[in-house]
């Protein structure tokens, strides 16, 4: 029963995100192009599904699984950000990083490293998974 509820929340957020993005995209550009809103809708579906799933796992007392899911999501998002910044540095674009507003990209990198370390510590301190 729990996974069905999680899927319903995911579909609700995905459909809402797709519709709102499609309408705002139409008002901004005057074109009805469903490709961009589909990406936003898929992202909101995934966020709604995973958010509902982790909430249910926390309520059931399975904190370790919920923290692990959150850690995986943070790793996927942050590795792309860190890899992009390292690519700019290794290709010689570090001068443009320091002179432009791109220096603000280091703030989310430090925040993501902090979140990753914090989630690893929470997983290590959480109760063992009951089997």
C-alpha positions as a printed Julia matrix, in Angstrom:
131×3 Matrix{Float64}:
  0.0    0.0     0.0
  2.86   2.39    0.77
  4.48   2.29   -2.65
  1.15   3.07   -4.34
  0.79   6.21   -2.22
  4.35   7.21   -3.09
  3.61   6.78   -6.8
  0.42   8.84   -6.47
  2.35  11.7    -4.86
  4.97  11.42   -7.59
  2.35  11.53  -10.35
  0.62  14.49   -8.7
  3.82  16.53   -8.45
  4.96  15.47  -11.91
  1.7   16.38  -13.63
  1.46  19.67  -11.73
  5.04  20.57  -12.6
  4.56  19.67  -16.25
  1.37  21.74  -16.52
  2.74  24.8   -14.75
  5.97  24.74  -16.73
  4.13  24.27  -20.03
  1.82  27.21  -19.3
  4.61  29.52  -18.15
  6.8   28.43  -21.1
  3.93  29.25  -23.47
  3.41  32.7   -21.95
  7.15  33.42  -22.04
  7.91  32.26  -25.6
  4.57  32.03  -27.37
  5.34  28.44  -28.44
  3.78  25.27  -27.13
  6.83  22.98  -26.92
  6.32  20.02  -24.55
  9.97  18.89  -24.43
 11.24  21.28  -21.75
  8.22  20.89  -19.41
  8.52  17.11  -19.73
 11.96  17.28  -18.15
 10.64  19.44  -15.31
  7.66  17.12  -14.85
  9.92  14.06  -14.71
 12.1   15.78  -12.13
  9.13  16.72   -9.99
  7.73  13.18  -10.3
 11.0   11.76   -9.05
 11.21  14.33   -6.26
  7.64  13.69   -5.16
  8.13   9.93   -5.24
 11.41   9.96   -3.33
 10.16  12.54   -0.83
  7.08  10.51   -0.06
  9.15   7.32    0.14
 11.66   8.77    2.59
  8.88  10.27    4.71
  7.19   6.86    4.91
 10.48   5.15    5.78
 11.12   7.65    8.59
  7.61   7.06    9.97
  8.16   3.29    9.92
 11.43   3.67   11.81
 13.74   2.7     8.97
 15.92   5.79    9.21
 18.99   4.09    7.76
 17.26   3.31    4.45
 15.78   6.82    4.22
 19.14   8.45    4.93
 20.81   6.22    2.36
 18.28   7.23   -0.32
 18.86  10.9     0.49
 22.64  10.38    0.33
 22.4    8.78   -3.12
 20.29  11.67   -4.44
 22.73  14.24   -3.02
 25.68  12.34   -4.52
 24.09  12.26   -7.96
 23.38  15.98   -7.91
 26.66  17.08   -6.38
 29.04  14.92   -8.41
 27.85  16.64  -11.59
 28.41  20.08  -10.04
 31.87  19.2    -8.74
 32.87  17.54  -12.03
 31.85  20.64  -13.99
 33.94  22.9   -11.77
 36.95  20.55  -11.94
 36.62  20.41  -15.72
 36.74  24.21  -15.9
 39.84  24.27  -13.73
 41.66  21.52  -15.66
 40.92  23.02  -19.07
 42.37  26.38  -18.09
 39.13  28.23  -17.5
 40.02  28.91  -13.88
 40.72  32.55  -14.74
 37.16  33.03  -15.91
 35.89  31.27  -12.8
 37.67  33.72  -10.54
 36.75  36.85  -12.47
 33.07  36.18  -13.15
 30.16  35.4   -10.9
 31.09  31.75  -11.36
 33.05  31.95   -8.12
 29.7   31.56   -6.42
 29.69  27.98   -7.72
 32.12  27.12   -4.94
 29.46  27.82   -2.3
 27.19  24.94   -3.42
 30.24  22.71   -3.76
 31.2   23.27   -0.13
 27.56  22.9     0.9
 27.26  19.63   -1.01
 30.45  18.23    0.54
 29.08  19.17    3.96
 25.74  17.47    3.19
 27.47  14.33    1.95
 29.63  14.08    5.09
 26.64  14.82    7.32
 24.52  12.11    5.69
 27.34   9.56    5.96
 27.59  10.3     9.69
 23.8   10.04   10.09
 23.83   6.66    8.36
 26.63   5.43   10.6
 24.85   6.63   13.76
 21.37   5.43   12.82
 19.88   2.22   14.09
 20.56  -0.97   12.23
 17.96  -2.04    9.69
 15.51  -4.51   11.15
 15.19  -7.62    9.02
